[in-house]
Amino acid sequence: MVMEIVCPAGTPAALRAAVKAGAHTVYCGFNDETNARNFPGLNFNREEMREGIAFAKSHGAKVLVAINTFPRAGGEEMWHRAVADAEACGAHAVILADLGLLAYTAKTHPGLRRHLSVQAAAANADMINFYGTEFGVKRVVLPRVLSVPEIAAINKETEVETEVFVFGGLCVMAEGRCSLSSYATGRSPNMNGVCSPASHVEYEDNGGVLDARLGGYTIHRVGKGESAPYPTLCKGCFSAGEKTGHLFEDPVSLNAEALLPELQKAGVTALKIEGRQRSRSYVAEVVRNFRAAVDALDAGRPLPTGMLARLSEGQATTTGAYKKTWR
Amino acid sequence: MPPSDAPIPRFPQPLALGLRVAPLLPMSLSLTVYARRIAQSHPGLFKRLGEYDSTPFVLDPTDLPIVIELQPNKGRPSVRVVRGAGQGEARIAGPLAALLGLVHGAYDGDALFFSRDLVIEGDTSAALALRNAVDDAELDLSEEIARLTGPFAAPIKQLMAIAERRTGVSLSRPEEVDLW
Ligand code: SF4
């Protein structure tokens, strides 16, 4: 079986570009708090969602709607409406994280396929099977903290399909449990759909030395000619004790292209590309490369390599936790 | 479409020098007409700006001696070409070819930013909203200019195509092909 390429789309134009470039599946979200990538200028209104899904279907591709933040007490209505609208728009599945919303969707929209978001941080087979049995979850997006042998172990013990991140920004902790961003900005992925939000980001260039600040704190300073960092808290350069450096993680991004054969052997169903905030040009280029790679793998041809480094944060990549070589 | 890993072309110096003395008012007026035309044909662009649909932007082509002040004005944009730093809440600066390439989807904004070919200052959120809205609008600036020129549309488009091939600067939206 060819592994499925699941590609991000922050805008209708990116959705069309992804489908044309060969994405099997595209994921996107509504332009409100129900979506863990609630960035300015991004996402879909209801009409755009309906049109985007129709476009994808006409090209043989599927659309997943991410409704993967945690509903506010007393504000659940917005999340319930998002689920109903995703179904009405013709979504292939919804990607959910909150237990209550999963229960609600399983009960009131039983025909709508349910995927478990990475935000739910389900990282072992027992937990995944619980979601499968209780809420009919058909697929889980695994957190970016597992190694390939751990993924293989999970797949041996579950019927729920697994989807893993292979390219793009790296969230070094189980994203659904990380509140780092809220300490500097008051906003975090779980509550507001944003980590280290752009509204709290400031850059200052002093004769080529670039400071990147988040919520008033300098997270990074780079010299002339060094690549510019986005001040994501976990990728900042800090001084603690005797050490100064990237104490959590370097500002690099994930590229697991070389691991595709191992991931296939580990029983992975789908390969997820991160980056709903990226342009249609990026989306098309990444999809083209990964589609060529999975098709080559399926046909027993060697994998094309060395693609895509230029597009990455810090212009450097890592295989992340899959190889467990990082701090 | 220029190959995306080729170096970003710089505006020819002698022509840039000419802009030092060129009258700015006619440029501002024609760019305003042009921007309003684009707003009419792509209303979604300004809607997508959301809360930033009245934020003043400065677009700074770093290889030219001018900057462009863009006031989106909730979909009735106005443009002022000025010398010096310009005034606005968010500034996007980079070589003209990079800015045009962004509009046409020939370059990825984040990649240009990481490589520091593009610099963002001021309200980062507003700058990202503008970038995302422009990326979604799938603009073709040559097409828009040609539409404004009525009977001269065809020769203008040909001229733009020649200029694009000669300079490697993205002046129109590349054709997209369905690969699958
Ligand atoms: S701060 Fe880092 S680890 Fe935490 S959610 Fe953001 S990207 Fe993930």
Short mmCIF file of C-alpha atoms and ligand atoms in Angstrom, two decimals:
data_model
loop_
_atom_site.label_atom_id
_atom_site.label_comp_id
_atom_site.label_asym_id
_atom_site.label_seq_id
_atom_site.Cartn_x
_atom_site.Cartn_y
_atom_site.Cartn_z
CA MET A 1 0.00 0.00 0.00
CA VAL A 2 1.27 3.46 -0.86
CA MET A 3 1.57 5.59 2.27
CA GLU A 4 -0.90 8.49 2.19
CA ILE A 5 0.49 12.04 1.94
CA VAL A 6 -1.46 14.33 4.24
CA CYS A 7 -0.73 17.89 3.40
CA PRO A 8 -1.49 21.24 5.09
CA ALA A 9 -3.53 24.05 3.57
CA GLY A 10 -3.86 27.41 5.29
CA THR A 11 -5.76 28.95 2.39
CA PRO A 12 -8.00 27.76 -0.45
CA ALA A 13 -5.17 28.53 -2.90
CA ALA A 14 -2.81 26.28 -0.92
CA LEU A 15 -5.44 23.52 -0.90
CA ARG A 16 -5.70 23.65 -4.69
CA ALA A 17 -1.91 23.76 -5.05
CA ALA A 18 -1.54 20.71 -2.77
CA VAL A 19 -4.15 18.70 -4.64
CA LYS A 20 -2.63 19.58 -8.01
CA ALA A 21 0.83 18.64 -6.76
CA GLY A 22 -0.37 15.16 -5.80
CA ALA A 23 -1.52 15.23 -2.16
CA HIS A 24 -3.77 12.27 -1.40
CA THR A 25 -5.31 14.18 1.49
CA VAL A 26 -5.35 17.81 2.65
CA TYR A 27 -6.04 19.05 6.18
CA CYS A 28 -7.30 22.50 7.01
CA GLY A 29 -9.46 24.34 9.53
CA PHE A 30 -12.09 27.01 10.01
CA ASN A 31 -11.03 30.60 10.64
CA ASP A 32 -11.74 30.63 14.37
CA GLU A 33 -10.57 29.26 17.71
CA THR A 34 -11.69 25.72 16.91
CA ASN A 35 -8.50 25.24 14.97
CA ALA A 36 -5.02 24.84 16.43
CA ARG A 37 -3.49 27.05 13.71
CA ASN A 38 -5.54 30.17 14.23
CA PHE A 39 -3.20 32.60 12.45
CA PRO A 40 -3.98 35.97 10.85
CA GLY A 41 -4.91 35.77 7.18
CA LEU A 42 -5.25 31.99 7.28
CA ASN A 43 -7.96 29.35 7.26
CA PHE A 44 -11.34 28.83 5.69
CA ASN A 45 -14.79 30.32 6.05
CA ARG A 46 -17.70 27.92 5.52
CA GLU A 47 -18.13 28.76 1.85
CA GLU A 48 -14.40 28.34 1.14
CA MET A 49 -14.44 25.01 2.96
CA ARG A 50 -17.34 23.72 0.88
CA GLU A 51 -15.66 24.81 -2.35
CA GLY A 52 -12.26 23.47 -1.31
CA ILE A 53 -13.68 20.06 -0.44
CA ALA A 54 -15.58 19.91 -3.74
CA PHE A 55 -12.37 20.79 -5.60
CA ALA A 56 -10.39 18.10 -3.78
CA LYS A 57 -13.08 15.49 -4.39
CA SER A 58 -13.20 16.30 -8.09
CA HIS A 59 -9.46 15.51 -8.19
CA GLY A 60 -9.80 12.31 -6.17
CA ALA A 61 -8.35 13.81 -2.96
CA LYS A 62 -9.80 13.92 0.56
CA VAL A 63 -10.09 16.79 3.04
CA LEU A 64 -9.74 16.50 6.81
CA VAL A 65 -11.04 19.36 8.96
CA ALA A 66 -9.02 20.04 12.10
CA ILE A 67 -11.23 21.04 15.04
CA ASN A 68 -8.46 20.34 17.45
CA THR A 69 -8.49 22.91 20.22
CA PHE A 70 -10.14 22.33 23.59
CA PRO A 71 -13.61 23.90 23.90
CA ARG A 72 -13.97 26.64 26.48
CA ALA A 73 -16.41 25.92 29.30
CA GLY A 74 -19.70 27.51 28.33
CA GLY A 75 -18.45 28.09 24.77
CA GLU A 76 -18.84 24.55 23.40
CA GLU A 77 -21.43 25.67 20.87
CA MET A 78 -18.75 27.06 18.54
CA TRP A 79 -17.02 23.64 18.46
CA HIS A 80 -20.28 21.76 17.98
CA ARG A 81 -21.18 24.00 15.06
CA ALA A 82 -17.75 23.44 13.51
CA VAL A 83 -18.27 19.66 13.61
CA ALA A 84 -21.74 19.93 12.04
CA ASP A 85 -20.47 22.32 9.35
CA ALA A 86 -17.47 20.12 8.52
CA GLU A 87 -19.87 17.23 7.92
CA ALA A 88 -22.24 19.40 5.88
CA CYS A 89 -19.30 20.64 3.76
CA GLY A 90 -18.44 17.03 2.88
CA ALA A 91 -15.27 16.52 4.96
CA HIS A 92 -13.79 13.03 4.80
CA ALA A 93 -13.05 13.22 8.55
CA VAL A 94 -12.63 15.63 11.44
CA ILE A 95 -9.44 15.79 13.49
CA LEU A 96 -10.35 16.18 17.17
CA ALA A 97 -8.42 16.36 20.43
CA ASP A 98 -10.91 17.00 23.23
CA LEU A 99 -12.56 14.02 24.93
CA GLY A 100 -15.87 15.80 25.30
CA LEU A 101 -15.93 16.85 21.67
CA LEU A 102 -15.05 13.30 20.60
CA ALA A 103 -17.94 11.96 22.68
CA TYR A 104 -20.30 14.59 21.28
CA THR A 105 -19.26 13.89 17.69
CA ALA A 106 -19.49 10.10 18.07
CA LYS A 107 -23.00 10.51 19.46
CA THR A 108 -24.47 13.21 17.26
CA HIS A 109 -22.53 12.65 14.01
CA PRO A 110 -21.87 8.90 14.03
CA GLY A 111 -21.35 8.79 10.26
CA LEU A 112 -18.52 11.37 10.36
CA ARG A 113 -15.08 9.73 10.46
CA ARG A 114 -12.98 10.75 13.47
CA HIS A 115 -9.23 11.18 13.66
CA LEU A 116 -7.35 11.92 16.87
CA SER A 117 -5.25 15.10 16.74
CA VAL A 118 -1.63 15.26 17.84
CA GLN A 119 -2.96 17.72 20.44
CA ALA A 120 -4.44 14.75 22.32
CA ALA A 121 -0.88 13.44 22.83
CA ALA A 122 -1.84 9.76 22.58
CA ALA A 123 1.54 8.07 22.73
CA ASN A 124 0.89 4.43 23.63
CA ALA A 125 -1.30 1.63 22.32
CA ASP A 126 -3.57 1.43 25.39
CA MET A 127 -4.52 5.06 25.09
CA ILE A 128 -5.02 4.83 21.34
CA ASN A 129 -7.18 1.73 21.70
CA PHE A 130 -9.25 3.51 24.33
CA TYR A 131 -10.02 6.30 21.83
CA GLY A 132 -10.73 3.65 19.17
CA THR A 133 -13.12 1.65 21.31
CA GLU A 134 -14.90 4.48 23.09
CA PHE A 135 -15.21 7.05 20.34
CA GLY A 136 -14.73 5.06 17.12
CA VAL A 137 -11.49 6.90 16.28
CA LYS A 138 -10.12 5.48 13.04
CA ARG A 139 -6.76 7.23 12.93
CA VAL A 140 -4.36 8.79 15.41
CA VAL A 141 -1.76 11.45 14.68
CA LEU A 142 1.22 10.47 16.81
CA PRO A 143 3.11 13.07 18.84
CA ARG A 144 6.56 13.97 17.57
CA VAL A 145 8.30 12.36 20.54
CA LEU A 146 8.29 8.71 19.47
CA SER A 147 11.12 6.71 17.87
CA VAL A 148 10.53 4.39 14.90
CA PRO A 149 10.70 1.21 17.07
CA GLU A 150 8.14 2.75 19.43
CA ILE A 151 5.83 3.49 16.49
CA ALA A 152 6.24 -0.10 15.28
CA ALA A 153 5.37 -1.36 18.78
CA ILE A 154 2.22 0.75 18.83
CA ASN A 155 1.11 -0.47 15.40
CA LYS A 156 1.47 -4.10 16.49
CA GLU A 157 -1.06 -3.53 19.25
CA THR A 158 -3.72 -1.45 17.57
CA GLU A 159 -6.10 -1.51 14.63
CA VAL A 160 -6.32 2.30 14.67
CA GLU A 161 -4.37 3.73 11.72
CA THR A 162 -1.31 5.83 12.57
CA GLU A 163 -0.26 9.09 10.94
CA VAL A 164 3.18 10.56 11.65
CA PHE A 165 4.79 13.91 10.96
CA VAL A 166 7.54 13.72 8.33
CA PHE A 167 8.30 17.30 7.41
CA GLY A 168 8.06 20.84 8.75
CA GLY A 169 8.21 22.66 12.06
CA LEU A 170 9.17 20.53 15.00
CA CYS A 171 7.25 20.67 18.24
CA VAL A 172 9.66 19.07 20.64
CA MET A 173 7.23 18.22 23.42
CA ALA A 174 3.87 16.56 23.27
CA GLU A 175 2.20 19.63 21.84
CA GLY A 176 -1.11 19.08 23.60
CA ARG A 177 0.63 19.26 26.96
CA CYS A 178 2.95 22.21 26.37
CA SER A 179 2.02 25.55 27.87
CA LEU A 180 5.40 27.25 27.41
CA SER A 181 3.95 29.79 25.02
CA SER A 182 1.37 30.98 27.52
CA TYR A 183 4.08 32.03 30.01
CA ALA A 184 5.46 34.60 27.56
CA THR A 185 2.31 35.58 25.69
CA GLY A 186 -0.72 34.38 27.65
CA ARG A 187 -1.68 32.25 24.63
CA SER A 188 -0.97 28.61 23.90
CA PRO A 189 -1.82 25.97 21.26
CA ASN A 190 -4.35 24.20 23.43
CA MET A 191 -6.43 27.18 24.45
CA ASN A 192 -6.04 29.62 21.60
CA GLY A 193 -4.72 27.61 18.68
CA VAL A 194 -1.38 29.42 18.57
CA CYS A 195 2.10 28.72 19.88
CA SER A 196 4.36 31.77 20.15
CA PRO A 197 1.82 33.87 18.20
CA ALA A 198 2.93 36.42 15.62
CA SER A 199 0.96 39.13 17.45
CA HIS A 200 3.60 38.91 20.22
CA VAL A 201 6.61 38.69 17.90
CA GLU A 202 8.96 41.60 17.22
CA TYR A 203 12.11 41.77 15.16
CA GLU A 204 14.78 44.40 15.41
CA ASP A 205 17.66 44.64 12.99
CA ASN A 206 20.66 46.57 14.34
CA GLY A 207 23.23 46.78 11.58
CA GLY A 208 22.68 43.17 10.54
CA VAL A 209 22.36 41.78 14.07
CA LEU A 210 18.79 40.54 14.31
CA ASP A 211 16.90 40.26 17.60
CA ALA A 212 13.77 38.12 17.69
CA ARG A 213 11.47 38.82 20.65
CA LEU A 214 8.39 37.09 21.97
CA GLY A 215 6.12 38.94 24.37
CA GLY A 216 8.94 41.41 25.02
CA TYR A 217 11.55 38.70 25.82
CA THR A 218 14.52 38.32 23.51
CA ILE A 219 14.44 34.68 22.45
CA HIS A 220 17.16 34.85 19.83
CA ARG A 221 19.92 37.07 18.54
CA VAL A 222 21.69 36.18 15.30
CA GLY A 223 24.58 37.85 13.50
CA LYS A 224 24.86 39.06 9.94
CA GLY A 225 24.48 36.25 7.41
CA GLU A 226 22.97 33.80 9.91
CA SER A 227 19.50 32.58 9.12
CA ALA A 228 16.61 34.35 10.83
CA PRO A 229 14.84 32.50 13.63
CA TYR A 230 11.15 32.59 14.48
CA PRO A 231 11.01 33.09 18.26
CA THR A 232 9.25 29.85 19.21
CA LEU A 233 9.89 29.51 22.92
CA CYS A 234 11.24 25.96 22.93
CA LYS A 235 13.73 26.85 20.19
CA GLY A 236 15.12 29.94 21.87
CA CYS A 237 18.70 30.52 22.90
CA PHE A 238 18.88 30.72 26.70
CA SER A 239 21.43 31.01 29.50
CA ALA A 240 20.91 28.66 32.41
CA GLY A 241 23.52 27.72 34.97
CA GLU A 242 26.84 27.64 33.18
CA LYS A 243 25.40 27.03 29.75
CA THR A 244 24.19 29.30 26.98
CA GLY A 245 22.58 27.75 23.95
CA HIS A 246 19.49 26.12 22.55
CA LEU A 247 18.64 24.35 25.76
CA PHE A 248 15.52 22.61 24.50
CA GLU A 249 16.03 22.24 20.77
CA ASP A 250 17.92 23.89 17.92
CA PRO A 251 15.84 25.97 15.51
CA VAL A 252 15.77 23.21 12.93
CA SER A 253 12.86 21.54 11.27
CA LEU A 254 11.87 17.93 10.83
CA ASN A 255 12.71 16.02 7.67
CA ALA A 256 12.12 12.27 7.87
CA GLU A 257 12.32 11.59 4.13
CA ALA A 258 15.23 9.21 4.62
CA LEU A 259 13.17 7.23 7.12
CA LEU A 260 10.19 6.56 4.85
CA PRO A 261 11.10 2.86 4.27
CA GLU A 262 11.43 2.33 8.04
CA LEU A 263 8.16 4.10 8.73
CA GLN A 264 6.43 1.94 6.14
CA LYS A 265 7.86 -1.19 7.77
CA ALA A 266 6.67 0.12 11.13
CA GLY A 267 3.12 -0.02 9.76
CA VAL A 268 2.45 3.70 9.38
CA THR A 269 -0.61 4.53 7.20
CA ALA A 270 -0.15 8.23 6.55
CA LEU A 271 2.63 10.82 6.43
CA LYS A 272 1.79 14.26 7.67
CA ILE A 273 3.44 17.45 6.47
CA GLU A 274 3.36 20.37 8.90
CA GLY A 275 2.88 23.97 7.79
CA ARG A 276 -0.57 25.43 7.44
CA GLN A 277 1.11 28.82 7.79
CA ARG A 278 3.29 28.23 4.73
CA SER A 279 2.69 29.46 1.17
CA ARG A 280 1.16 27.57 -1.73
CA SER A 281 4.59 27.49 -3.38
CA TYR A 282 6.03 25.65 -0.34
CA VAL A 283 3.10 23.30 -0.07
CA ALA A 284 3.32 22.35 -3.76
CA GLU A 285 7.07 21.79 -3.62
CA VAL A 286 6.99 19.63 -0.48
CA VAL A 287 4.05 17.58 -1.72
CA ARG A 288 5.67 16.96 -5.12
CA ASN A 289 8.79 15.65 -3.41
CA PHE A 290 7.01 13.42 -0.91
CA ARG A 291 4.58 12.09 -3.50
CA ALA A 292 7.54 11.16 -5.73
CA ALA A 293 9.20 9.50 -2.71
CA VAL A 294 6.23 7.33 -1.68
CA ASP A 295 5.56 6.35 -5.28
CA ALA A 296 9.24 5.39 -5.69
CA LEU A 297 9.08 3.39 -2.48
CA ASP A 298 5.96 1.60 -3.64
CA ALA A 299 7.54 0.76 -7.00
CA GLY A 300 10.76 -0.47 -5.33
CA ARG A 301 12.83 2.39 -6.81
CA PRO A 302 15.51 4.25 -4.78
CA LEU A 303 14.30 7.34 -2.94
CA PRO A 304 15.16 10.78 -4.27
CA THR A 305 17.20 12.54 -1.55
CA GLY A 306 18.45 15.93 -0.40
CA MET A 307 15.27 17.75 -1.22
CA LEU A 308 13.75 20.65 0.58
CA ALA A 309 16.48 21.85 2.99
CA ARG A 310 16.19 25.38 1.61
CA LEU A 311 12.58 25.56 2.72
CA SER A 312 13.30 24.68 6.32
CA GLU A 313 13.54 26.77 9.44
CA GLY A 314 17.18 27.53 10.20
CA GLN A 315 17.70 25.97 6.76
CA ALA A 316 18.76 22.85 8.61
CA THR A 317 16.82 19.69 9.30
CA THR A 318 16.73 16.83 11.77
CA THR A 319 15.12 13.40 11.94
CA GLY A 320 13.84 14.50 15.36
CA ALA A 321 12.76 11.86 17.85
CA TYR A 322 12.55 9.13 15.20
CA LYS A 323 16.29 8.61 15.65
CA LYS A 324 16.52 9.95 19.22
CA THR A 325 19.85 11.68 18.72
CA TRP A 326 18.82 15.05 20.18
CA ARG A 327 19.10 16.46 23.67
CA MET B 1 8.72 31.20 -13.19
CA PRO B 2 12.32 31.72 -12.12
CA PRO B 3 13.94 28.63 -10.61
CA SER B 4 13.34 29.08 -6.89
CA ASP B 5 16.87 28.22 -5.82
CA ALA B 6 18.51 30.65 -8.29
CA PRO B 7 19.90 33.79 -6.62
CA ILE B 8 17.32 36.55 -6.33
CA PRO B 9 17.95 39.07 -9.12
CA ARG B 10 18.69 42.68 -8.12
CA PHE B 11 17.16 45.69 -9.86
CA PRO B 12 19.69 47.19 -12.34
CA GLN B 13 21.57 50.05 -10.61
CA PRO B 14 21.32 52.64 -13.46
CA LEU B 15 17.54 52.25 -13.57
CA ALA B 16 17.34 52.47 -9.78
CA LEU B 17 19.33 55.72 -9.94
CA GLY B 18 16.73 57.09 -12.37
CA LEU B 19 14.09 56.58 -9.68
CA ARG B 20 15.96 58.96 -7.40
CA VAL B 21 14.78 61.89 -9.48
CA ALA B 22 11.58 60.51 -11.00
CA PRO B 23 8.40 62.39 -9.99
CA LEU B 24 6.58 60.38 -7.31
CA LEU B 25 3.05 61.77 -7.54
CA PRO B 26 2.16 60.19 -10.91
CA MET B 27 3.59 56.89 -9.65
CA SER B 28 1.48 57.07 -6.50
CA LEU B 29 -1.67 57.87 -8.47
CA SER B 30 -1.21 55.10 -11.02
CA LEU B 31 -0.35 52.56 -8.32
CA THR B 32 -3.51 53.57 -6.44
CA VAL B 33 -5.62 52.99 -9.57
CA TYR B 34 -3.85 49.68 -10.05
CA ALA B 35 -4.36 48.61 -6.42
CA ARG B 36 -8.07 49.51 -6.56
CA ARG B 37 -8.41 47.50 -9.73
CA ILE B 38 -6.87 44.52 -7.95
CA ALA B 39 -9.17 45.07 -4.97
CA GLN B 40 -12.16 44.94 -7.32
CA SER B 41 -11.08 41.77 -9.04
CA HIS B 42 -9.92 40.08 -5.80
CA PRO B 43 -12.26 41.23 -3.01
CA GLY B 44 -11.25 38.18 -0.96
CA LEU B 45 -7.74 39.60 -0.56
CA PHE B 46 -8.84 42.45 1.68
CA LYS B 47 -11.41 40.34 3.55
CA ARG B 48 -8.63 37.92 4.44
CA LEU B 49 -6.71 40.76 6.12
CA GLY B 50 -9.41 40.66 8.80
CA GLU B 51 -8.55 42.98 11.68
CA TYR B 52 -5.62 44.36 9.66
CA ASP B 53 -7.74 45.72 6.80
CA SER B 54 -6.90 49.29 7.83
CA THR B 55 -3.31 48.78 8.96
CA PRO B 56 -0.81 50.95 7.08
CA PHE B 57 1.95 48.84 5.51
CA VAL B 58 5.34 49.83 4.15
CA LEU B 59 6.64 47.72 1.28
CA ASP B 60 10.32 48.40 0.91
CA PRO B 61 12.05 47.15 -2.24
CA THR B 62 15.60 47.38 -0.87
CA ASP B 63 17.23 47.68 -4.30
CA LEU B 64 15.18 50.79 -5.15
CA PRO B 65 15.51 54.30 -3.69
CA ILE B 66 11.77 54.44 -2.95
CA VAL B 67 9.30 52.71 -0.63
CA ILE B 68 5.61 52.05 -1.08
CA GLU B 69 3.12 52.99 1.62
CA LEU B 70 0.00 50.87 1.27
CA GLN B 71 -3.18 51.76 3.13
CA PRO B 72 -5.68 48.91 2.59
CA ASN B 73 -8.59 51.10 3.70
CA LYS B 74 -11.01 48.17 4.08
CA GLY B 75 -10.79 47.24 0.41
CA ARG B 76 -10.44 50.74 -1.11
CA PRO B 77 -6.65 50.85 -1.04
CA SER B 78 -4.43 53.84 -1.60
CA VAL B 79 -0.74 53.83 -2.40
CA ARG B 80 1.91 56.48 -1.85
CA VAL B 81 5.42 56.20 -3.23
CA VAL B 82 7.94 58.04 -1.06
CA ARG B 83 11.68 58.40 -0.61
CA GLY B 84 13.12 57.60 2.80
CA ALA B 85 11.84 55.10 5.34
CA GLY B 86 8.10 55.62 4.86
CA GLN B 87 5.47 55.38 7.58
CA GLY B 88 3.41 52.37 8.55
CA GLU B 89 2.79 49.83 11.28
CA ALA B 90 4.34 46.87 9.48
CA ARG B 91 7.27 46.89 7.07
CA ILE B 92 8.14 44.13 4.62
CA ALA B 93 11.54 44.72 3.02
CA GLY B 94 13.47 42.77 0.39
CA PRO B 95 14.72 43.00 -3.19
CA LEU B 96 11.94 43.95 -5.64
CA ALA B 97 12.26 40.54 -7.32
CA ALA B 98 11.63 38.79 -3.99
CA LEU B 99 8.52 40.90 -3.30
CA LEU B 100 7.16 40.24 -6.81
CA GLY B 101 8.02 36.55 -6.54
CA LEU B 102 6.07 36.35 -3.28
CA VAL B 103 3.00 37.87 -4.92
CA HIS B 104 3.18 35.34 -7.75
CA GLY B 105 3.83 32.33 -5.56
CA ALA B 106 7.28 31.84 -7.08
CA TYR B 107 8.89 32.05 -3.63
CA ASP B 108 7.86 30.92 -0.19
CA GLY B 109 7.65 33.79 2.31
CA ASP B 110 8.98 31.83 5.29
CA ALA B 111 11.94 30.50 3.28
CA LEU B 112 12.83 34.05 2.16
CA PHE B 113 12.49 35.17 5.76
CA PHE B 114 14.68 32.40 7.20
CA SER B 115 17.35 33.19 4.59
CA ARG B 116 17.00 36.90 5.49
CA ASP B 117 16.23 37.89 1.91
CA LEU B 118 13.04 39.26 3.43
CA VAL B 119 12.91 41.38 6.58
CA ILE B 120 9.78 42.04 8.62
CA GLU B 121 9.59 44.90 11.11
CA GLY B 122 6.83 46.40 13.23
CA ASP B 123 3.57 44.49 13.58
CA THR B 124 4.63 40.95 12.61
CA SER B 125 1.09 39.67 12.79
CA ALA B 126 -0.15 42.26 10.29
CA ALA B 127 2.75 41.51 7.94
CA LEU B 128 1.92 37.79 8.05
CA ALA B 129 -1.77 38.49 7.45
CA LEU B 130 -0.85 40.51 4.34
CA ARG B 131 1.51 37.80 3.13
CA ASN B 132 -1.10 35.08 3.64
CA ALA B 133 -3.86 37.11 1.99
CA VAL B 134 -1.68 37.88 -1.03
CA ASP B 135 -0.64 34.24 -1.31
CA ASP B 136 -4.27 33.15 -1.37
CA ALA B 137 -5.30 35.75 -3.96
CA GLU B 138 -3.19 34.10 -6.71
CA LEU B 139 -2.50 37.50 -8.29
CA ASP B 140 -0.99 37.91 -11.72
CA LEU B 141 0.38 41.46 -11.88
CA SER B 142 1.09 41.32 -15.64
CA GLU B 143 -2.48 40.24 -16.28
CA GLU B 144 -3.80 43.08 -14.11
CA ILE B 145 -1.64 45.67 -15.91
CA ALA B 146 -2.70 44.30 -19.29
CA ARG B 147 -6.36 44.57 -18.29
CA LEU B 148 -5.88 48.23 -17.44
CA THR B 149 -4.34 49.00 -20.82
CA GLY B 150 -7.34 47.91 -22.96
CA PRO B 151 -6.31 47.51 -26.61
CA PHE B 152 -2.62 47.31 -25.67
CA ALA B 153 -3.17 44.28 -23.46
CA ALA B 154 -1.65 41.71 -25.82
CA PRO B 155 1.59 43.60 -26.66
CA ILE B 156 2.00 44.60 -22.98
CA LYS B 157 1.75 40.98 -21.90
CA GLN B 158 4.29 39.98 -24.54
CA LEU B 159 6.67 42.69 -23.34
CA MET B 160 6.27 41.53 -19.74
CA ALA B 161 6.94 37.92 -20.75
CA ILE B 162 10.15 38.98 -22.52
CA ALA B 163 11.23 41.05 -19.52
CA GLU B 164 10.50 38.09 -17.23
CA ARG B 165 12.64 35.74 -19.32
CA ARG B 166 15.52 38.25 -19.62
CA THR B 167 15.67 39.30 -15.98
CA GLY B 168 14.56 36.15 -14.15
CA VAL B 169 12.14 38.33 -12.15
CA SER B 170 8.69 36.83 -11.65
CA LEU B 171 6.30 39.27 -13.35
CA SER B 172 3.35 36.95 -13.84
CA ARG B 173 1.72 33.98 -12.16
CA PRO B 174 3.26 30.74 -13.36
CA GLU B 175 0.98 28.21 -15.05
CA GLU B 176 0.05 25.42 -12.66
CA VAL B 177 -0.07 21.92 -14.03
CA ASP B 178 -2.03 19.06 -12.56
CA LEU B 179 0.56 16.43 -11.77
CA TRP B 180 -1.96 13.86 -10.64
S1 SF4 C 1 6.74 25.85 22.70
FE1 SF4 C 1 7.66 24.29 21.39
S2 SF4 C 1 7.17 22.35 22.36
FE2 SF4 C 1 5.74 23.89 23.20
S3 SF4 C 1 3.93 23.78 21.85
FE3 SF4 C 1 5.28 25.38 21.06
S4 SF4 C 1 6.50 24.32 19.46
FE4 SF4 C 1 5.61 22.74 20.80
#
